[in-house]
Amino acid sequence: MFDPSQWPDKSESHESSQGDAFFDEMKELYGDDSHGPHFADETIHNGVELEELIRGAGRYVRPGDQLRARILERVSHRRERRRIWQRVLGGFTLSCTIALALIIIGRSAMTFMPRGPSSSDLHSQATRRANADGVAWEWALTEVVYDWRRSAATNLSRATPAPQTSATNQPESDRPSVPTSRTHRDGSLR
Amino acid sequence: MNQFTPPPSGATFSQRVRTSARQLAELGEDSISGLIDLTSLRLVRFATTLTRNQHDAEDAVQATLVKIAAQPKRLHQCTDPWAYLLRMVRNESMLIMRRRPRWNLIGDVCDLLTRCRVDELEREESYREIWRAMRKLPTQQSEVVVLKIWEEMTFAEIAGVLDISPSTAASRYRYAIAKLNCQLRENLSQPHEDLQQHV
């Protein structure tokens, strides 16, 4: 089908500068004696060149009337959805940050605040005391708790000086005494 | 005689797309309408050639432009925004064709939304024949024809868009034009001869 001898002279069949550029490009790609394209008989219909017909057919088709509106609506919808996600994500991040900050603050506060003995400490003290004093474990636990409360009260009174009340002015003998194993080692009074 | 008004040259149109992309990157999504007005016709006809269905082509263009609106800086930062857009539309068209393979009647152009100027009415049938003939071409050849003739790109630019070598683009164009020539010579000359015989 292709006949190189029919390669058109661009000065004859392609007068436009665009045609010149095209043939220059084809020459660059294929060379002068190349297997150039078969354009020799491209005048096909009433003397109209094929490329012109195709070029005109490009303007024959138009986009739909709703395409622009559809794209704009879709863009708007997507923007709204992105904003919602940004808000959700922002809220989640904020709540996580607040929770983390509260945890950190709480931990640091627990580090600096004085802490009393835990229940396991009291239990172990009670066990030791029960073994040492030869009393029942429950009673030893009671004594340990009493001792702990007493020491806590002492620490508290050191930290905040208590106001002078009638109760504090009472003589030592009038204060209610707490029976402990130190006063009654055998526990016979109980 | 060339009675068609020449479309804006590739470089000029590419510069306009670049300007629109810059505005889009600076002003945000609200300025996407300028890019739509500028490129939708060309993108739709390119995608229509690929998908062989205008509805699918519009879906591809819509998906592309929505993505561009979401990330406008990608378009602004690339070297050639127009080539980038064409490539995106091509990829979207391929995706749609994979998801929704259509059984298209050969030679059916009923899906096309058309417009024809009054002075071109006599050529309307020719245009329809050309679209039919384009749809009979393999996609690889028809897309080169579209980019070469409608987008007025050089083979080097076409090669950049399609990710092929310029020689391959040129040979595809050559074969496509040869096929179109054969098909259109048969289809377009026949009614003319029939009319002459009738007269």
mmCIF file of N, CA and C in Angstrom, chain A residues 59-153:
data_model
loop_
_atom_site.group_PDB
_atom_site.id
_atom_site.type_symbol
_atom_site.label_atom_id
_atom_site.label_comp_id
_atom_site.label_asym_id
_atom_site.label_seq_id
_atom_site.Cartn_x
_atom_site.Cartn_y
_atom_site.Cartn_z
ATOM 1 N N ARG A 59 -14.360 18.918 16.745
ATOM 2 C CA ARG A 59 -15.261 19.936 17.309
ATOM 3 C C ARG A 59 -16.718 19.514 17.239
ATOM 4 N N TYR A 60 -16.945 18.371 16.650
ATOM 5 C CA TYR A 60 -18.320 17.898 16.489
ATOM 6 C C TYR A 60 -18.891 17.383 17.812
ATOM 7 N N VAL A 61 -18.026 16.872 18.648
ATOM 8 C CA VAL A 61 -18.474 16.309 19.925
ATOM 9 C C VAL A 61 -18.305 17.346 21.016
ATOM 10 N N ARG A 62 -19.284 17.404 21.891
ATOM 11 C CA ARG A 62 -19.212 18.341 23.019
ATOM 12 C C ARG A 62 -19.497 17.586 24.316
ATOM 13 N N PRO A 63 -18.987 18.098 25.412
ATOM 14 C CA PRO A 63 -19.306 17.440 26.687
ATOM 15 C C PRO A 63 -20.759 17.688 27.082
ATOM 16 N N GLY A 64 -21.274 16.820 27.913
ATOM 17 C CA GLY A 64 -22.664 16.941 28.346
ATOM 18 C C GLY A 64 -22.902 18.211 29.146
ATOM 19 N N ASP A 65 -24.166 18.648 29.140
ATOM 20 C CA ASP A 65 -24.498 19.885 29.852
ATOM 21 C C ASP A 65 -24.293 19.758 31.362
ATOM 22 N N GLN A 66 -24.468 18.555 31.846
ATOM 23 C CA GLN A 66 -24.408 18.365 33.289
ATOM 24 C C GLN A 66 -22.997 18.090 33.804
ATOM 25 N N LEU A 67 -22.056 17.954 32.889
ATOM 26 C CA LEU A 67 -20.715 17.537 33.328
ATOM 27 C C LEU A 67 -20.093 18.558 34.284
ATOM 28 N N ARG A 68 -20.186 19.821 33.912
ATOM 29 C CA ARG A 68 -19.576 20.872 34.744
ATOM 30 C C ARG A 68 -20.210 20.882 36.141
ATOM 31 N N ALA A 69 -21.559 20.858 36.138
ATOM 32 C CA ALA A 69 -22.265 20.879 37.425
ATOM 33 C C ALA A 69 -21.936 19.646 38.254
ATOM 34 N N ARG A 70 -21.834 18.508 37.571
ATOM 35 C CA ARG A 70 -21.522 17.266 38.287
ATOM 36 C C ARG A 70 -20.148 17.340 38.938
ATOM 37 N N ILE A 71 -19.191 17.864 38.180
ATOM 38 C CA ILE A 71 -17.830 17.947 38.725
ATOM 39 C C ILE A 71 -17.809 18.904 39.922
ATOM 40 N N LEU A 72 -18.462 20.061 39.763
ATOM 41 C CA LEU A 72 -18.453 21.038 40.857
ATOM 42 C C LEU A 72 -19.146 20.469 42.100
ATOM 43 N N GLU A 73 -20.255 19.773 41.866
ATOM 44 C CA GLU A 73 -20.979 19.171 42.993
ATOM 45 C C GLU A 73 -20.128 18.107 43.684
ATOM 46 N N ARG A 74 -19.456 17.342 42.874
ATOM 47 C CA ARG A 74 -18.606 16.282 43.428
ATOM 48 C C ARG A 74 -17.445 16.880 44.229
ATOM 49 N N VAL A 75 -16.873 17.944 43.687
ATOM 50 C CA VAL A 75 -15.777 18.609 44.396
ATOM 51 C C VAL A 75 -16.265 19.160 45.731
ATOM 52 N N SER A 76 -17.447 19.789 45.685
ATOM 53 C CA SER A 76 -18.016 20.354 46.909
ATOM 54 C C SER A 76 -18.322 19.258 47.934
ATOM 55 N N HIS A 77 -18.909 18.174 47.440
ATOM 56 C CA HIS A 77 -19.239 17.054 48.325
ATOM 57 C C HIS A 77 -17.979 16.477 48.966
ATOM 58 N N ARG A 78 -16.960 16.355 48.138
ATOM 59 C CA ARG A 78 -15.701 15.794 48.644
ATOM 60 C C ARG A 78 -15.067 16.730 49.668
ATOM 61 N N ARG A 79 -15.200 18.037 49.424
ATOM 62 C CA ARG A 79 -14.645 19.010 50.376
ATOM 63 C C ARG A 79 -15.370 18.930 51.714
ATOM 64 N N GLU A 80 -16.710 18.815 51.635
ATOM 65 C CA GLU A 80 -17.483 18.696 52.879
ATOM 66 C C GLU A 80 -17.091 17.451 53.659
ATOM 67 N N ARG A 81 -16.964 16.366 52.905
ATOM 68 C CA ARG A 81 -16.602 15.109 53.558
ATOM 69 C C ARG A 81 -15.216 15.202 54.192
ATOM 70 N N ARG A 82 -14.322 15.888 53.499
ATOM 71 C CA ARG A 82 -12.970 16.037 54.048
ATOM 72 C C ARG A 82 -13.001 16.883 55.321
ATOM 73 N N ARG A 83 -13.846 17.919 55.307
ATOM 74 C CA ARG A 83 -13.950 18.752 56.516
ATOM 75 C C ARG A 83 -14.482 17.952 57.693
ATOM 76 N N ILE A 84 -15.498 17.123 57.409
ATOM 77 C CA ILE A 84 -16.050 16.296 58.487
ATOM 78 C C ILE A 84 -14.973 15.365 59.045
ATOM 79 N N TRP A 85 -14.235 14.755 58.152
ATOM 80 C CA TRP A 85 -13.172 13.858 58.601
ATOM 81 C C TRP A 85 -12.101 14.615 59.375
ATOM 82 N N GLN A 86 -11.806 15.831 58.912
ATOM 83 C CA GLN A 86 -10.811 16.629 59.622
ATOM 84 C C GLN A 86 -11.295 16.942 61.035
ATOM 85 N N ARG A 87 -12.611 17.254 61.137
ATOM 86 C CA ARG A 87 -13.146 17.545 62.474
ATOM 87 C C ARG A 87 -13.091 16.313 63.370
ATOM 88 N N VAL A 88 -13.517 15.181 62.812
ATOM 89 C CA VAL A 88 -13.497 13.944 63.600
ATOM 90 C C VAL A 88 -12.078 13.615 64.044
ATOM 91 N N LEU A 89 -11.168 13.734 63.093
ATOM 92 C CA LEU A 89 -9.770 13.415 63.393
ATOM 93 C C LEU A 89 -9.194 14.417 64.393
ATOM 94 N N GLY A 90 -9.568 15.694 64.211
ATOM 95 C CA GLY A 90 -9.098 16.718 65.146
ATOM 96 C C GLY A 90 -9.613 16.477 66.550
ATOM 97 N N GLY A 91 -10.915 16.128 66.648
ATOM 98 C CA GLY A 91 -11.494 15.842 67.960
ATOM 99 C C GLY A 91 -10.853 14.638 68.620
ATOM 100 N N PHE A 92 -10.623 13.619 67.815
ATOM 101 C CA PHE A 92 -9.979 12.412 68.344
ATOM 102 C C PHE A 92 -8.564 12.724 68.838
ATOM 103 N N THR A 93 -7.845 13.498 68.042
ATOM 104 C CA THR A 93 -6.475 13.854 68.428
ATOM 105 C C THR A 93 -6.480 14.685 69.697
ATOM 106 N N LEU A 94 -7.430 15.631 69.769
ATOM 107 C CA LEU A 94 -7.501 16.492 70.954
ATOM 108 C C LEU A 94 -7.818 15.680 72.201
ATOM 109 N N SER A 95 -8.807 14.766 72.079
ATOM 110 C CA SER A 95 -9.159 13.963 73.256
ATOM 111 C C SER A 95 -8.015 13.042 73.662
ATOM 112 N N CYS A 96 -7.312 12.500 72.668
ATOM 113 C CA CYS A 96 -6.156 11.659 73.000
ATOM 114 C C CYS A 96 -5.083 12.483 73.717
ATOM 115 N N THR A 97 -4.873 13.699 73.222
ATOM 116 C CA THR A 97 -3.857 14.555 73.840
ATOM 117 C C THR A 97 -4.231 14.894 75.279
ATOM 118 N N ILE A 98 -5.517 15.203 75.477
ATOM 119 C CA ILE A 98 -5.970 15.538 76.823
ATOM 120 C C ILE A 98 -5.818 14.333 77.752
ATOM 121 N N ALA A 99 -6.229 13.166 77.263
ATOM 122 C CA ALA A 99 -6.115 11.959 78.092
ATOM 123 C C ALA A 99 -4.666 11.672 78.446
ATOM 124 N N LEU A 100 -3.798 11.826 77.450
ATOM 125 C CA LEU A 100 -2.377 11.577 77.693
ATOM 126 C C LEU A 100 -1.811 12.574 78.693
ATOM 127 N N ALA A 101 -2.229 13.841 78.533
ATOM 128 C CA ALA A 101 -1.748 14.872 79.459
ATOM 129 C C ALA A 101 -2.219 14.573 80.877
ATOM 130 N N LEU A 102 -3.485 14.142 81.014
ATOM 131 C CA LEU A 102 -4.014 13.821 82.347
ATOM 132 C C LEU A 102 -3.253 12.649 82.960
ATOM 133 N N ILE A 103 -2.948 11.672 82.139
ATOM 134 C CA ILE A 103 -2.196 10.510 82.653
ATOM 135 C C ILE A 103 -0.819 10.949 83.137
ATOM 136 N N ILE A 104 -0.161 11.773 82.324
ATOM 137 C CA ILE A 104 1.189 12.221 82.693
ATOM 138 C C ILE A 104 1.143 13.051 83.966
ATOM 139 N N ILE A 105 0.159 13.971 84.030
ATOM 140 C CA ILE A 105 0.045 14.823 85.218
ATOM 141 C C ILE A 105 -0.247 13.965 86.457
ATOM 142 N N GLY A 106 -1.158 13.021 86.297
ATOM 143 C CA GLY A 106 -1.504 12.154 87.430
ATOM 144 C C GLY A 106 -0.314 11.345 87.923
ATOM 145 N N ARG A 107 0.448 10.832 86.973
ATOM 146 C CA ARG A 107 1.614 10.031 87.360
ATOM 147 C C ARG A 107 2.659 10.883 88.073
ATOM 148 N N SER A 108 2.885 12.064 87.517
ATOM 149 C CA SER A 108 3.878 12.925 88.168
ATOM 150 C C SER A 108 3.392 13.353 89.546
ATOM 151 N N ALA A 109 2.085 13.607 89.668
ATOM 152 C CA ALA A 109 1.537 13.977 90.975
ATOM 153 C C ALA A 109 1.694 12.831 91.962
ATOM 154 N N MET A 110 1.456 11.622 91.476
ATOM 155 C CA MET A 110 1.629 10.470 92.359
ATOM 156 C C MET A 110 3.085 10.299 92.775
ATOM 157 N N THR A 111 3.984 10.710 91.889
ATOM 158 C CA THR A 111 5.401 10.597 92.224
ATOM 159 C C THR A 111 5.773 11.554 93.342
ATOM 160 N N PHE A 112 5.256 12.781 93.238
ATOM 161 C CA PHE A 112 5.652 13.790 94.206
ATOM 162 C C PHE A 112 4.847 13.718 95.499
ATOM 163 N N MET A 113 3.628 13.221 95.434
ATOM 164 C CA MET A 113 2.794 13.192 96.655
ATOM 165 C C MET A 113 3.263 12.081 97.595
ATOM 166 N N PRO A 114 3.227 12.334 98.950
ATOM 167 C CA PRO A 114 3.567 11.262 99.886
ATOM 168 C C PRO A 114 2.501 10.181 99.866
ATOM 169 N N ARG A 115 2.946 8.971 99.883
ATOM 170 C CA ARG A 115 2.002 7.856 99.827
ATOM 171 C C ARG A 115 2.100 7.021 101.093
ATOM 172 N N GLY A 116 0.996 6.526 101.534
ATOM 173 C CA GLY A 116 0.984 5.642 102.688
ATOM 174 C C GLY A 116 1.274 4.222 102.271
ATOM 175 N N PRO A 117 1.354 3.332 103.243
ATOM 176 C CA PRO A 117 1.610 1.943 102.889
ATOM 177 C C PRO A 117 0.410 1.333 102.177
ATOM 178 N N SER A 118 0.688 0.424 101.306
ATOM 179 C CA SER A 118 -0.393 -0.252 100.597
ATOM 180 C C SER A 118 -0.913 -1.406 101.458
ATOM 181 N N SER A 119 -1.976 -2.004 101.022
ATOM 182 C CA SER A 119 -2.585 -3.084 101.799
ATOM 183 C C SER A 119 -1.635 -4.273 101.930
ATOM 184 N N SER A 120 -0.862 -4.495 100.858
ATOM 185 C CA SER A 120 0.085 -5.624 100.944
ATOM 186 C C SER A 120 1.179 -5.337 101.966
ATOM 187 N N ASP A 121 1.573 -4.013 102.063
ATOM 188 C CA ASP A 121 2.561 -3.659 103.093
ATOM 189 C C ASP A 121 2.006 -3.960 104.487
ATOM 190 N N LEU A 122 0.753 -3.527 104.676
ATOM 191 C CA LEU A 122 0.131 -3.747 105.991
ATOM 192 C C LEU A 122 0.012 -5.240 106.297
ATOM 193 N N HIS A 123 -0.341 -5.994 105.287
ATOM 194 C CA HIS A 123 -0.487 -7.440 105.496
ATOM 195 C C HIS A 123 0.842 -8.072 105.892
ATOM 196 N N SER A 124 1.906 -7.650 105.179
ATOM 197 C CA SER A 124 3.207 -8.244 105.493
ATOM 198 C C SER A 124 3.675 -7.813 106.888
ATOM 199 N N GLN A 125 3.399 -6.536 107.237
ATOM 200 C CA GLN A 125 3.748 -6.084 108.597
ATOM 201 C C GLN A 125 2.981 -6.887 109.647
ATOM 202 N N ALA A 126 1.681 -7.103 109.331
ATOM 203 C CA ALA A 126 0.860 -7.864 110.274
ATOM 204 C C ALA A 126 1.393 -9.286 110.438
ATOM 205 N N THR A 127 1.815 -9.878 109.354
ATOM 206 C CA THR A 127 2.369 -11.231 109.433
ATOM 207 C C THR A 127 3.633 -11.256 110.281
ATOM 208 N N ARG A 128 4.501 -10.253 110.008
ATOM 209 C CA ARG A 128 5.744 -10.209 110.780
ATOM 210 C C ARG A 128 5.458 -10.022 112.269
ATOM 211 N N ARG A 129 4.530 -9.090 112.539
ATOM 212 C CA ARG A 129 4.220 -8.820 113.936
ATOM 213 C C ARG A 129 3.571 -10.039 114.600
ATOM 214 N N ALA A 130 2.709 -10.721 113.887
ATOM 215 C CA ALA A 130 2.062 -11.900 114.455
ATOM 216 C C ALA A 130 3.091 -12.980 114.779
ATOM 217 N N ASN A 131 4.073 -13.134 113.897
ATOM 218 C CA ASN A 131 5.113 -14.127 114.148
ATOM 219 C C ASN A 131 5.998 -13.708 115.322
ATOM 220 N N ALA A 132 6.311 -12.387 115.354
ATOM 221 C CA ALA A 132 7.227 -11.917 116.404
ATOM 222 C C ALA A 132 6.564 -11.920 117.774
ATOM 223 N N ASP A 133 5.334 -11.439 117.831
ATOM 224 C CA ASP A 133 4.679 -11.268 119.122
ATOM 225 C C ASP A 133 3.883 -12.502 119.529
ATOM 226 N N GLY A 134 3.647 -13.370 118.623
ATOM 227 C CA GLY A 134 2.894 -14.580 118.954
ATOM 228 C C GLY A 134 1.419 -14.307 119.162
ATOM 229 N N VAL A 135 0.899 -13.364 118.417
ATOM 230 C CA VAL A 135 -0.535 -13.069 118.508
ATOM 231 C C VAL A 135 -1.206 -13.516 117.222
ATOM 232 N N ALA A 136 -2.525 -13.463 117.279
ATOM 233 C CA ALA A 136 -3.270 -13.840 116.082
ATOM 234 C C ALA A 136 -3.013 -12.823 114.958
ATOM 235 N N TRP A 137 -3.085 -13.352 113.742
ATOM 236 C CA TRP A 137 -2.745 -12.483 112.607
ATOM 237 C C TRP A 137 -3.730 -11.324 112.486
ATOM 238 N N GLU A 138 -5.013 -11.585 112.744
ATOM 239 C CA GLU A 138 -6.019 -10.535 112.615
ATOM 240 C C GLU A 138 -5.737 -9.434 113.617
ATOM 241 N N TRP A 139 -5.384 -9.844 114.842
ATOM 242 C CA TRP A 139 -5.089 -8.829 115.857
ATOM 243 C C TRP A 139 -3.832 -8.049 115.493
ATOM 244 N N ALA A 140 -2.859 -8.764 114.987
ATOM 245 C CA ALA A 140 -1.639 -8.080 114.553
ATOM 246 C C ALA A 140 -1.965 -7.071 113.461
ATOM 247 N N LEU A 141 -2.879 -7.441 112.561
ATOM 248 C CA LEU A 141 -3.278 -6.508 111.498
ATOM 249 C C LEU A 141 -3.950 -5.278 112.081
ATOM 250 N N THR A 142 -4.791 -5.520 113.086
ATOM 251 C CA THR A 142 -5.468 -4.384 113.734
ATOM 252 C C THR A 142 -4.435 -3.448 114.344
ATOM 253 N N GLU A 143 -3.436 -4.013 115.004
ATOM 254 C CA GLU A 143 -2.405 -3.176 115.629
ATOM 255 C C GLU A 143 -1.596 -2.410 114.593
ATOM 256 N N VAL A 144 -1.314 -3.095 113.517
ATOM 257 C CA VAL A 144 -0.552 -2.420 112.448
ATOM 258 C C VAL A 144 -1.338 -1.250 111.904
ATOM 259 N N VAL A 145 -2.641 -1.454 111.715
ATOM 260 C CA VAL A 145 -3.478 -0.360 111.193
ATOM 261 C C VAL A 145 -3.535 0.770 112.195
ATOM 262 N N TYR A 146 -3.677 0.438 113.459
ATOM 263 C CA TYR A 146 -3.671 1.480 114.484
ATOM 264 C C TYR A 146 -2.373 2.269 114.442
ATOM 265 N N ASP A 147 -1.263 1.542 114.393
ATOM 266 C CA ASP A 147 0.037 2.223 114.338
ATOM 267 C C ASP A 147 0.143 3.139 113.114
ATOM 268 N N TRP A 148 -0.344 2.612 112.010
ATOM 269 C CA TRP A 148 -0.250 3.409 110.767
ATOM 270 C C TRP A 148 -1.083 4.669 110.877
ATOM 271 N N ARG A 149 -2.309 4.520 111.456
ATOM 272 C CA ARG A 149 -3.174 5.688 111.608
ATOM 273 C C ARG A 149 -2.529 6.696 112.546
ATOM 274 N N ARG A 150 -1.891 6.181 113.555
ATOM 275 C CA ARG A 150 -1.248 7.091 114.512
ATOM 276 C C ARG A 150 -0.110 7.865 113.845
ATOM 277 N N SER A 151 0.703 7.115 113.115
ATOM 278 C CA SER A 151 1.817 7.798 112.447
ATOM 279 C C SER A 151 1.308 8.785 111.406
ATOM 280 N N ALA A 152 0.223 8.421 110.709
ATOM 281 C CA ALA A 152 -0.349 9.350 109.730
ATOM 282 C C ALA A 152 -0.851 10.599 110.408
ATOM 283 N N ALA A 153 -1.499 10.419 111.563
ATOM 284 C CA ALA A 153 -2.006 11.589 112.302
ATOM 285 C C ALA A 153 -0.854 12.465 112.763
#
